[in-house]
């Protein structure tokens, strides 16, 4: 039986709230922050209207919100939240605890700049601050993907082979608030796909008492547990592919950790994440009409980082540009630039790399900048353009 599909105009935040509704979590704990707020406002209305069984809890800060999420999830409840920017930064201590305790919390993050100076617009600075906390991280290009990523996240996080929290992210204001053509599947289909959470070692199972968050003293127990955490997030890649393929079969939309366009014979490519991908793809299409062999590689799953897929995607290129929407101050490249460079390090005929920092604090990304990037890649190969880190479009 084919699933029913509802087509409507929706924003990324609306789509995340809809996915939360269909997952019907027992607990949602959150604190409002721009541009995430409408996710929680939308979901709170579902709670008020009796469309979910969720216990909705408001707290005095994001640190408290994640602390309470940890308690609820450890007790055995399917638990969701959402945040952004300074809110995610305030959670930093608790992010490590959630991952270290192997709690499958689902959190939407509206990707936004960090202070100072104060800025409420989109870039990837906040999520990069959390990239090593042990969370699986997905990055949507558009509102539809914000929905798909969220639906898939529940199955992946709660899988017995994973048991890790997932951050499903979308770019602030660009994806969170812009209205697009969107599709959601009927509640029965999505509910059956996600299923019920089968909690592992829940605190409220008094017949089988357990301890959580113990003190790991000397003797290597801390290192052993961190190693187990590393094995789990590495193993999650196969689970993401498995669950993503199953969802793609149901909804008809591909779910790949790395998406490529024009890479079959590309000599030059842009590698990036998030909402700016459409700009790069549009320019690549135009350049293809003029005989330029260019392509685009978009990373949808940032943690665990898809090293093999990225290396395979750019294997035939002469040069690639990695576009970072965050900086890694003091490092040679931006965060994504460092990851891509690492992925290509052992490749015998790896392409030259040019790394750009772009779009910080919501700075505009006109198509002209994408044309410049492709043109500069030809210069990199010719030796007329150096490969040093550059701020794209900076005045």
mmCIF file of C-alpha atoms in Angstrom:
data_model
loop_
_atom_site.group_PDB
_atom_site.id
_atom_site.type_symbol
_atom_site.label_atom_id
_atom_site.label_comp_id
_atom_site.label_asym_id
_atom_site.label_seq_id
_atom_site.Cartn_x
_atom_site.Cartn_y
_atom_site.Cartn_z
ATOM 1 C CA UNK A 1 0.000 0.000 0.000
ATOM 2 C CA UNK A 2 1.403 3.374 -1.043
ATOM 3 C CA UNK A 3 1.720 5.974 1.717
ATOM 4 C CA UNK A 4 -0.433 9.065 1.611
ATOM 5 C CA UNK A 5 1.492 12.248 0.831
ATOM 6 C CA UNK A 6 0.513 15.741 1.918
ATOM 7 C CA UNK A 7 2.005 18.558 -0.177
ATOM 8 C CA UNK A 8 2.111 22.074 1.243
ATOM 9 C CA UNK A 9 4.257 25.185 1.684
ATOM 10 C CA UNK A 10 6.365 24.841 4.800
ATOM 11 C CA UNK A 11 9.468 26.145 6.487
ATOM 12 C CA UNK A 12 12.295 24.030 7.837
ATOM 13 C CA UNK A 13 11.206 24.691 11.400
ATOM 14 C CA UNK A 14 7.645 23.654 10.585
ATOM 15 C CA UNK A 15 8.930 20.431 9.053
ATOM 16 C CA UNK A 16 11.019 19.554 12.112
ATOM 17 C CA UNK A 17 7.996 20.165 14.351
ATOM 18 C CA UNK A 18 5.891 17.890 12.114
ATOM 19 C CA UNK A 19 8.510 15.144 12.305
ATOM 20 C CA UNK A 20 8.567 15.473 16.092
ATOM 21 C CA UNK A 21 4.775 15.203 16.144
ATOM 22 C CA UNK A 22 4.853 12.012 14.104
ATOM 23 C CA UNK A 23 7.542 10.528 16.353
ATOM 24 C CA UNK A 24 5.284 11.282 19.350
ATOM 25 C CA UNK A 25 8.013 11.570 22.014
ATOM 26 C CA UNK A 26 7.211 11.142 25.686
ATOM 27 C CA UNK A 27 9.167 14.249 26.672
ATOM 28 C CA UNK A 28 10.174 17.571 25.075
ATOM 29 C CA UNK A 29 12.315 19.944 27.124
ATOM 30 C CA UNK A 30 13.477 23.231 25.633
ATOM 31 C CA UNK A 31 14.305 26.887 25.987
ATOM 32 C CA UNK A 32 13.499 29.355 23.168
ATOM 33 C CA UNK A 33 16.228 30.982 21.086
ATOM 34 C CA UNK A 34 16.211 32.602 17.639
ATOM 35 C CA UNK A 35 15.946 31.174 14.993
ATOM 36 C CA UNK A 36 14.938 27.848 16.581
ATOM 37 C CA UNK A 37 11.966 29.176 18.528
ATOM 38 C CA UNK A 38 9.226 28.310 16.023
ATOM 39 C CA UNK A 39 10.190 24.617 16.154
ATOM 40 C CA UNK A 40 9.272 24.482 19.811
ATOM 41 C CA UNK A 41 6.331 26.869 19.427
ATOM 42 C CA UNK A 42 4.926 24.676 16.663
ATOM 43 C CA UNK A 43 5.440 21.491 18.616
ATOM 44 C CA UNK A 44 4.022 23.034 21.789
ATOM 45 C CA UNK A 45 0.816 23.722 19.871
ATOM 46 C CA UNK A 46 0.632 20.024 18.971
ATOM 47 C CA UNK A 47 0.967 19.265 22.689
ATOM 48 C CA UNK A 48 -1.721 21.803 23.628
ATOM 49 C CA UNK A 49 -4.067 20.436 20.954
ATOM 50 C CA UNK A 50 -3.636 16.873 22.233
ATOM 51 C CA UNK A 51 -2.043 15.610 19.025
ATOM 52 C CA UNK A 52 0.841 14.013 20.925
ATOM 53 C CA UNK A 53 1.254 12.367 24.322
ATOM 54 C CA UNK A 54 4.339 14.465 25.089
ATOM 55 C CA UNK A 55 5.126 16.005 28.453
ATOM 56 C CA UNK A 56 6.354 19.482 27.500
ATOM 57 C CA UNK A 57 8.768 21.057 29.995
ATOM 58 C CA UNK A 58 10.139 24.599 29.890
ATOM 59 C CA UNK A 59 13.371 25.414 31.693
ATOM 60 C CA UNK A 60 15.271 28.552 32.648
ATOM 61 C CA UNK A 61 18.210 27.911 30.306
ATOM 62 C CA UNK A 62 19.558 25.627 27.600
ATOM 63 C CA UNK A 63 22.000 24.061 30.065
ATOM 64 C CA UNK A 64 19.038 23.074 32.215
ATOM 65 C CA UNK A 65 17.111 21.902 29.161
ATOM 66 C CA UNK A 66 19.807 19.432 28.139
ATOM 67 C CA UNK A 67 20.326 18.362 31.758
ATOM 68 C CA UNK A 68 16.626 17.520 31.993
ATOM 69 C CA UNK A 69 16.725 15.765 28.606
ATOM 70 C CA UNK A 70 19.514 13.562 29.944
ATOM 71 C CA UNK A 71 17.409 12.609 32.963
ATOM 72 C CA UNK A 72 14.286 11.923 30.906
ATOM 73 C CA UNK A 73 16.111 9.877 28.277
ATOM 74 C CA UNK A 74 18.027 7.888 30.890
ATOM 75 C CA UNK A 75 14.705 7.113 32.556
ATOM 76 C CA UNK A 76 13.570 5.514 29.287
ATOM 77 C CA UNK A 77 11.553 8.257 27.580
ATOM 78 C CA UNK A 78 11.876 9.187 23.929
ATOM 79 C CA UNK A 79 13.206 12.729 24.336
ATOM 80 C CA UNK A 80 13.519 15.711 21.987
ATOM 81 C CA UNK A 81 14.669 19.295 22.184
ATOM 82 C CA UNK A 82 15.888 22.132 19.968
ATOM 83 C CA UNK A 83 18.346 24.998 20.260
ATOM 84 C CA UNK A 84 20.672 27.355 18.410
ATOM 85 C CA UNK A 85 23.891 29.362 18.700
ATOM 86 C CA UNK A 86 24.571 30.584 22.254
ATOM 87 C CA UNK A 87 22.022 28.060 23.477
ATOM 88 C CA UNK A 88 24.008 25.182 22.008
ATOM 89 C CA UNK A 89 27.166 26.704 23.462
ATOM 90 C CA UNK A 90 25.542 26.860 26.910
ATOM 91 C CA UNK A 91 24.775 23.135 26.597
ATOM 92 C CA UNK A 92 28.407 22.260 25.866
ATOM 93 C CA UNK A 93 29.073 20.467 29.165
ATOM 94 C CA UNK A 94 25.855 18.474 28.899
ATOM 95 C CA UNK A 95 26.439 17.469 25.260
ATOM 96 C CA UNK A 96 29.406 15.366 26.321
ATOM 97 C CA UNK A 97 27.406 13.817 29.153
ATOM 98 C CA UNK A 98 24.522 12.879 26.846
ATOM 99 C CA UNK A 99 26.874 11.195 24.383
ATOM 100 C CA UNK A 100 29.027 9.569 27.046
ATOM 101 C CA UNK A 101 25.939 8.088 28.714
ATOM 102 C CA UNK A 102 24.856 6.775 25.285
ATOM 103 C CA UNK A 103 21.453 8.494 25.343
ATOM 104 C CA UNK A 104 19.530 8.699 22.025
ATOM 105 C CA UNK A 105 18.279 12.273 22.453
ATOM 106 C CA UNK A 106 17.133 14.017 19.259
ATOM 107 C CA UNK A 107 17.960 17.730 19.055
ATOM 108 C CA UNK A 108 17.295 20.136 16.212
ATOM 109 C CA UNK A 109 19.835 22.946 15.906
ATOM 110 C CA UNK A 110 19.130 26.072 13.881
ATOM 111 C CA UNK A 111 22.673 26.777 12.703
ATOM 112 C CA UNK A 112 23.600 30.319 13.749
ATOM 113 C CA UNK A 113 26.613 32.524 14.371
ATOM 114 C CA UNK A 114 28.201 32.810 17.801
ATOM 115 C CA UNK A 115 28.972 36.046 19.642
ATOM 116 C CA UNK A 116 30.872 38.309 19.715
ATOM 117 C CA UNK A 117 29.744 40.434 18.006
ATOM 118 C CA UNK A 118 26.085 39.517 18.458
ATOM 119 C CA UNK A 119 24.550 38.099 15.299
ATOM 120 C CA UNK A 120 21.326 36.109 14.926
ATOM 121 C CA UNK A 121 21.862 34.880 11.361
ATOM 122 C CA UNK A 122 22.994 31.610 9.921
ATOM 123 C CA UNK A 123 26.411 30.034 9.741
ATOM 124 C CA UNK A 124 27.944 26.822 11.099
ATOM 125 C CA UNK A 125 29.961 28.245 13.996
ATOM 126 C CA UNK A 126 27.688 26.805 16.682
ATOM 127 C CA UNK A 127 27.522 23.250 15.390
ATOM 128 C CA UNK A 128 31.298 23.199 14.834
ATOM 129 C CA UNK A 129 31.716 23.925 18.521
ATOM 130 C CA UNK A 130 29.859 20.666 19.176
ATOM 131 C CA UNK A 131 31.413 18.554 16.425
ATOM 132 C CA UNK A 132 33.650 16.527 18.767
ATOM 133 C CA UNK A 133 31.116 16.010 21.561
ATOM 134 C CA UNK A 134 30.184 12.531 20.335
ATOM 135 C CA UNK A 135 26.861 13.417 18.684
ATOM 136 C CA UNK A 136 25.874 12.224 15.237
ATOM 137 C CA UNK A 137 25.349 15.387 13.141
ATOM 138 C CA UNK A 138 23.134 15.752 10.062
ATOM 139 C CA UNK A 139 22.911 18.952 8.007
ATOM 140 C CA UNK A 140 19.883 19.681 5.812
ATOM 141 C CA UNK A 141 20.061 21.573 2.551
ATOM 142 C CA UNK A 142 16.378 22.530 2.558
ATOM 143 C CA UNK A 143 13.129 22.217 4.492
ATOM 144 C CA UNK A 144 12.289 18.824 3.004
ATOM 145 C CA UNK A 145 15.579 17.400 4.169
ATOM 146 C CA UNK A 146 15.048 18.892 7.618
ATOM 147 C CA UNK A 147 11.976 16.658 7.821
ATOM 148 C CA UNK A 148 13.612 13.563 6.334
ATOM 149 C CA UNK A 149 16.719 13.898 8.495
ATOM 150 C CA UNK A 150 14.614 14.198 11.637
ATOM 151 C CA UNK A 151 12.455 11.178 10.845
ATOM 152 C CA UNK A 152 15.516 9.033 10.126
ATOM 153 C CA UNK A 153 17.282 10.289 13.270
ATOM 154 C CA UNK A 154 14.914 8.525 15.660
ATOM 155 C CA UNK A 155 15.530 5.127 14.093
ATOM 156 C CA UNK A 156 19.294 5.604 13.956
ATOM 157 C CA UNK A 157 19.774 7.027 17.453
ATOM 158 C CA UNK A 158 17.646 4.362 19.124
ATOM 159 C CA UNK A 159 19.149 1.444 17.188
ATOM 160 C CA UNK A 160 20.811 -1.011 19.586
ATOM 161 C CA UNK A 161 23.989 -0.772 17.480
ATOM 162 C CA UNK A 162 24.189 3.003 18.012
ATOM 163 C CA UNK A 163 22.526 4.401 21.173
ATOM 164 C CA UNK A 164 23.886 7.903 20.628
ATOM 165 C CA UNK A 165 22.299 11.374 20.510
ATOM 166 C CA UNK A 166 21.709 13.004 17.136
ATOM 167 C CA UNK A 167 21.811 16.668 16.189
ATOM 168 C CA UNK A 168 19.684 17.283 13.107
ATOM 169 C CA UNK A 169 20.598 20.771 11.885
ATOM 170 C CA UNK A 170 19.302 23.371 9.445
ATOM 171 C CA UNK A 171 20.685 26.774 8.487
ATOM 172 C CA UNK A 172 19.286 29.687 10.449
ATOM 173 C CA UNK A 173 16.618 31.786 8.672
ATOM 174 C CA UNK A 174 17.618 30.454 5.242
ATOM 175 C CA UNK A 175 16.236 26.971 5.882
ATOM 176 C CA UNK A 176 14.480 27.487 9.204
ATOM 177 C CA UNK A 177 12.114 30.222 7.993
ATOM 178 C CA UNK A 178 11.993 30.248 4.174
ATOM 179 C CA UNK A 179 8.815 28.685 2.753
ATOM 180 C CA UNK A 180 9.273 25.835 0.287
ATOM 181 C CA UNK A 181 7.254 23.091 -1.365
ATOM 182 C CA UNK A 182 7.298 20.237 1.132
ATOM 183 C CA UNK A 183 5.892 16.750 1.505
ATOM 184 C CA UNK A 184 5.059 14.773 4.616
ATOM 185 C CA UNK A 185 3.883 11.203 4.699
ATOM 186 C CA UNK A 186 0.829 10.062 6.631
ATOM 187 C CA UNK A 187 1.153 9.571 10.371
ATOM 188 C CA UNK A 188 0.608 5.807 10.265
ATOM 189 C CA UNK A 189 3.416 5.259 7.760
ATOM 190 C CA UNK A 190 5.904 7.443 9.628
ATOM 191 C CA UNK A 191 4.888 6.063 13.002
ATOM 192 C CA UNK A 192 5.398 2.497 11.781
ATOM 193 C CA UNK A 193 8.775 3.427 10.296
ATOM 194 C CA UNK A 194 10.033 5.056 13.499
ATOM 195 C CA UNK A 195 8.452 2.531 15.866
ATOM 196 C CA UNK A 196 8.494 2.677 19.645
ATOM 197 C CA UNK A 197 11.623 3.267 21.649
ATOM 198 C CA UNK A 198 12.940 0.172 23.393
ATOM 199 C CA UNK A 199 15.005 1.750 26.125
ATOM 200 C CA UNK A 200 18.327 0.134 27.021
ATOM 201 C CA UNK A 201 18.983 -0.047 30.777
ATOM 202 C CA UNK A 202 16.360 2.570 31.757
ATOM 203 C CA UNK A 203 16.614 4.008 35.259
ATOM 204 C CA UNK A 204 12.932 3.398 35.968
ATOM 205 C CA UNK A 205 13.157 -0.350 35.387
ATOM 206 C CA UNK A 206 13.315 -1.097 39.102
ATOM 207 C CA UNK A 207 13.396 -4.855 38.514
ATOM 208 C CA UNK A 208 16.753 -4.425 36.840
ATOM 209 C CA UNK A 209 18.515 -1.577 38.702
ATOM 210 C CA UNK A 210 21.398 0.137 36.935
ATOM 211 C CA UNK A 211 23.698 3.093 37.471
ATOM 212 C CA UNK A 212 24.314 5.867 34.948
ATOM 213 C CA UNK A 213 27.133 8.406 34.754
ATOM 214 C CA UNK A 214 29.421 6.672 37.221
ATOM 215 C CA UNK A 215 32.860 7.899 38.239
ATOM 216 C CA UNK A 216 35.529 6.360 35.968
ATOM 217 C CA UNK A 217 38.580 6.329 38.179
ATOM 218 C CA UNK A 218 42.159 5.322 37.380
ATOM 219 C CA UNK A 219 42.795 1.969 35.751
ATOM 220 C CA UNK A 220 41.734 2.802 32.221
ATOM 221 C CA UNK A 221 37.941 2.554 32.567
ATOM 222 C CA UNK A 222 37.444 6.076 31.207
ATOM 223 C CA UNK A 223 39.565 5.299 28.169
ATOM 224 C CA UNK A 224 37.725 2.017 27.605
ATOM 225 C CA UNK A 225 34.366 3.753 27.668
ATOM 226 C CA UNK A 226 35.573 6.458 25.275
ATOM 227 C CA UNK A 227 36.847 3.728 22.959
ATOM 228 C CA UNK A 228 33.426 2.074 23.041
ATOM 229 C CA UNK A 229 31.891 5.435 22.184
ATOM 230 C CA UNK A 230 34.260 5.749 19.201
ATOM 231 C CA UNK A 231 33.284 2.267 17.988
ATOM 232 C CA UNK A 232 29.598 3.166 18.264
ATOM 233 C CA UNK A 233 29.768 6.395 16.256
ATOM 234 C CA UNK A 234 31.941 4.717 13.618
ATOM 235 C CA UNK A 235 29.448 1.860 13.377
ATOM 236 C CA UNK A 236 26.571 4.326 13.068
ATOM 237 C CA UNK A 237 27.565 5.070 9.461
ATOM 238 C CA UNK A 238 26.325 1.662 8.324
ATOM 239 C CA UNK A 239 23.115 2.112 10.316
ATOM 240 C CA UNK A 240 22.537 5.565 8.790
ATOM 241 C CA UNK A 241 22.905 4.067 5.310
ATOM 242 C CA UNK A 242 20.619 1.159 6.134
ATOM 243 C CA UNK A 243 17.857 3.268 7.673
ATOM 244 C CA UNK A 244 18.302 6.006 5.052
ATOM 245 C CA UNK A 245 17.845 3.493 2.238
ATOM 246 C CA UNK A 246 14.695 2.163 3.894
ATOM 247 C CA UNK A 247 13.271 5.680 4.237
ATOM 248 C CA UNK A 248 14.195 6.486 0.620
ATOM 249 C CA UNK A 249 12.275 3.412 -0.511
ATOM 250 C CA UNK A 250 9.196 4.643 1.353
ATOM 251 C CA UNK A 251 9.270 8.360 0.508
ATOM 252 C CA UNK A 252 10.933 8.233 -2.939
ATOM 253 C CA UNK A 253 13.682 10.700 -2.029
ATOM 254 C CA UNK A 254 17.337 9.623 -1.891
ATOM 255 C CA UNK A 255 19.108 9.620 1.441
ATOM 256 C CA UNK A 256 22.866 9.598 0.948
ATOM 257 C CA UNK A 257 25.596 10.607 3.397
ATOM 258 C CA UNK A 258 27.265 12.417 0.497
ATOM 259 C CA UNK A 259 25.334 13.774 -2.480
ATOM 260 C CA UNK A 260 27.080 14.547 -5.768
ATOM 261 C CA UNK A 261 26.148 16.447 -8.903
ATOM 262 C CA UNK A 262 28.149 16.295 -12.129
ATOM 263 C CA UNK A 263 30.999 14.382 -10.531
ATOM 264 C CA UNK A 264 31.154 11.586 -13.097
ATOM 265 C CA UNK A 265 33.782 13.451 -15.125
ATOM 266 C CA UNK A 266 34.359 16.610 -13.077
ATOM 267 C CA UNK A 267 37.801 18.194 -13.125
ATOM 268 C CA UNK A 268 36.875 20.908 -10.614
ATOM 269 C CA UNK A 269 34.429 20.652 -7.733
ATOM 270 C CA UNK A 270 33.012 22.542 -4.781
ATOM 271 C CA UNK A 271 32.614 20.610 -1.511
ATOM 272 C CA UNK A 272 30.231 22.125 1.032
ATOM 273 C CA UNK A 273 27.300 21.578 3.409
ATOM 274 C CA UNK A 274 23.897 23.105 3.943
ATOM 275 C CA UNK A 275 21.730 25.676 2.208
ATOM 276 C CA UNK A 276 24.371 27.211 -0.087
ATOM 277 C CA UNK A 277 24.550 23.992 -2.083
ATOM 278 C CA UNK A 278 21.808 25.165 -4.420
ATOM 279 C CA UNK A 279 23.887 28.200 -5.423
ATOM 280 C CA UNK A 280 26.878 26.004 -6.232
ATOM 281 C CA UNK A 281 24.740 23.534 -8.166
ATOM 282 C CA UNK A 282 23.081 26.316 -10.192
ATOM 283 C CA UNK A 283 26.445 27.778 -11.215
ATOM 284 C CA UNK A 284 27.836 24.331 -12.009
ATOM 285 C CA UNK A 285 24.901 23.663 -14.343
ATOM 286 C CA UNK A 286 25.531 26.951 -16.121
ATOM 287 C CA UNK A 287 29.244 26.285 -16.500
ATOM 288 C CA UNK A 288 28.507 22.798 -17.832
ATOM 289 C CA UNK A 289 26.580 24.407 -20.695
ATOM 290 C CA UNK A 290 29.831 26.152 -21.647
ATOM 291 C CA UNK A 291 31.840 22.954 -21.636
ATOM 292 C CA UNK A 292 33.345 23.256 -18.151
ATOM 293 C CA UNK A 293 33.712 19.922 -16.341
ATOM 294 C CA UNK A 294 32.608 21.009 -12.891
ATOM 295 C CA UNK A 295 30.655 19.373 -10.098
ATOM 296 C CA UNK A 296 29.343 19.705 -6.556
ATOM 297 C CA UNK A 297 29.815 17.454 -3.526
ATOM 298 C CA UNK A 298 27.455 18.030 -0.623
ATOM 299 C CA UNK A 299 27.977 16.428 2.764
ATOM 300 C CA UNK A 300 24.692 15.576 4.463
ATOM 301 C CA UNK A 301 26.056 13.546 7.380
ATOM 302 C CA UNK A 302 28.881 15.463 9.034
ATOM 303 C CA UNK A 303 29.486 13.158 12.001
ATOM 304 C CA UNK A 304 30.497 10.414 11.550
ATOM 305 C CA UNK A 305 32.465 12.040 8.738
ATOM 306 C CA UNK A 306 32.100 10.097 5.457
ATOM 307 C CA UNK A 307 35.824 9.953 4.617
ATOM 308 C CA UNK A 308 35.602 7.188 2.037
ATOM 309 C CA UNK A 309 32.618 8.664 0.216
ATOM 310 C CA UNK A 310 34.224 12.112 -0.020
ATOM 311 C CA UNK A 311 37.512 10.693 -1.272
ATOM 312 C CA UNK A 312 35.721 8.618 -3.904
ATOM 313 C CA UNK A 313 33.577 11.564 -5.018
ATOM 314 C CA UNK A 314 36.536 13.847 -5.827
ATOM 315 C CA UNK A 315 38.986 11.168 -6.972
ATOM 316 C CA UNK A 316 39.009 12.343 -10.596
ATOM 317 C CA UNK A 317 39.361 16.063 -9.916
ATOM 318 C CA UNK A 318 42.353 18.273 -10.593
ATOM 319 C CA UNK A 319 41.355 20.732 -7.846
ATOM 320 C CA UNK A 320 38.551 21.188 -5.350
ATOM 321 C CA UNK A 321 37.281 24.100 -3.279
ATOM 322 C CA UNK A 322 36.063 23.331 0.225
ATOM 323 C CA UNK A 323 33.603 25.951 1.464
ATOM 324 C CA UNK A 324 33.421 26.381 5.230
ATOM 325 C CA UNK A 325 30.630 28.365 6.875
ATOM 326 C CA UNK A 326 32.691 28.527 10.077
ATOM 327 C CA UNK A 327 36.311 29.188 10.890
ATOM 328 C CA UNK A 328 38.726 27.107 12.967
ATOM 329 C CA UNK A 329 40.723 30.007 14.329
ATOM 330 C CA UNK A 330 44.415 29.298 14.437
ATOM 331 C CA UNK A 331 44.198 26.230 12.185
ATOM 332 C CA UNK A 332 45.397 26.004 8.611
ATOM 333 C CA UNK A 333 41.883 25.502 7.242
ATOM 334 C CA UNK A 334 38.290 25.738 8.372
ATOM 335 C CA UNK A 335 36.685 22.708 10.066
ATOM 336 C CA UNK A 336 35.335 21.115 6.891
ATOM 337 C CA UNK A 337 38.562 21.917 5.062
ATOM 338 C CA UNK A 338 40.507 20.029 7.716
ATOM 339 C CA UNK A 339 38.183 17.027 7.486
ATOM 340 C CA UNK A 340 38.320 16.866 3.697
ATOM 341 C CA UNK A 341 42.104 17.261 3.696
ATOM 342 C CA UNK A 342 42.356 14.390 6.159
ATOM 343 C CA UNK A 343 40.086 12.244 3.986
ATOM 344 C CA UNK A 344 42.352 12.808 0.984
ATOM 345 C CA UNK A 345 45.705 12.562 2.750
ATOM 346 C CA UNK A 346 46.429 8.958 1.771
ATOM 347 C CA UNK A 347 45.095 9.275 -1.794
ATOM 348 C CA UNK A 348 47.907 8.863 -4.333
ATOM 349 C CA UNK A 349 46.550 11.354 -6.879
ATOM 350 C CA UNK A 350 44.629 13.659 -4.602
ATOM 351 C CA UNK A 351 43.411 16.962 -6.061
ATOM 352 C CA UNK A 352 44.739 20.322 -4.976
ATOM 353 C CA UNK A 353 42.614 21.959 -2.279
ATOM 354 C CA UNK A 354 41.552 25.575 -1.926
ATOM 355 C CA UNK A 355 39.681 26.337 1.292
ATOM 356 C CA UNK A 356 37.283 29.275 1.684
ATOM 357 C CA UNK A 357 35.459 30.713 4.686
ATOM 358 C CA UNK A 358 32.126 32.102 3.499
ATOM 359 C CA UNK A 359 28.729 33.353 4.621
ATOM 360 C CA UNK A 360 29.593 34.067 8.256
ATOM 361 C CA UNK A 361 26.791 35.692 10.203
ATOM 362 C CA UNK A 362 24.432 35.271 7.272
ATOM 363 C CA UNK A 363 26.648 37.171 4.817
ATOM 364 C CA UNK A 364 25.183 37.008 1.318
ATOM 365 C CA UNK A 365 26.445 34.371 -1.107
ATOM 366 C CA UNK A 366 25.667 35.729 -4.586
ATOM 367 C CA UNK A 367 26.136 33.459 -7.567
ATOM 368 C CA UNK A 368 29.068 35.592 -8.667
ATOM 369 C CA UNK A 369 31.106 34.219 -5.751
ATOM 370 C CA UNK A 370 30.507 30.648 -6.902
ATOM 371 C CA UNK A 371 31.679 31.574 -10.404
ATOM 372 C CA UNK A 372 34.808 33.057 -8.824
ATOM 373 C CA UNK A 373 35.472 29.834 -6.915
ATOM 374 C CA UNK A 374 35.346 27.680 -10.038
ATOM 375 C CA UNK A 375 37.501 30.139 -11.960
ATOM 376 C CA UNK A 376 40.046 30.223 -9.142
ATOM 377 C CA UNK A 377 40.313 26.429 -9.202
ATOM 378 C CA UNK A 378 41.581 26.607 -12.761
ATOM 379 C CA UNK A 379 44.126 29.133 -11.501
ATOM 380 C CA UNK A 380 45.154 26.790 -8.693
ATOM 381 C CA UNK A 381 46.011 24.100 -11.241
ATOM 382 C CA UNK A 382 47.775 26.621 -13.488
ATOM 383 C CA UNK A 383 49.786 27.959 -10.534
ATOM 384 C CA UNK A 384 48.419 31.502 -10.746
ATOM 385 C CA UNK A 385 46.241 31.198 -7.614
ATOM 386 C CA UNK A 386 47.684 30.018 -4.288
ATOM 387 C CA UNK A 387 45.977 27.490 -2.023
ATOM 388 C CA UNK A 388 46.014 29.584 1.142
ATOM 389 C CA UNK A 389 42.824 29.938 3.156
ATOM 390 C CA UNK A 390 40.675 32.808 1.851
ATOM 391 C CA UNK A 391 37.576 34.615 3.114
ATOM 392 C CA UNK A 392 35.200 34.487 0.167
ATOM 393 C CA UNK A 393 33.600 37.814 -0.716
ATOM 394 C CA UNK A 394 35.113 39.589 2.271
ATOM 395 C CA UNK A 395 35.327 43.366 1.920
#
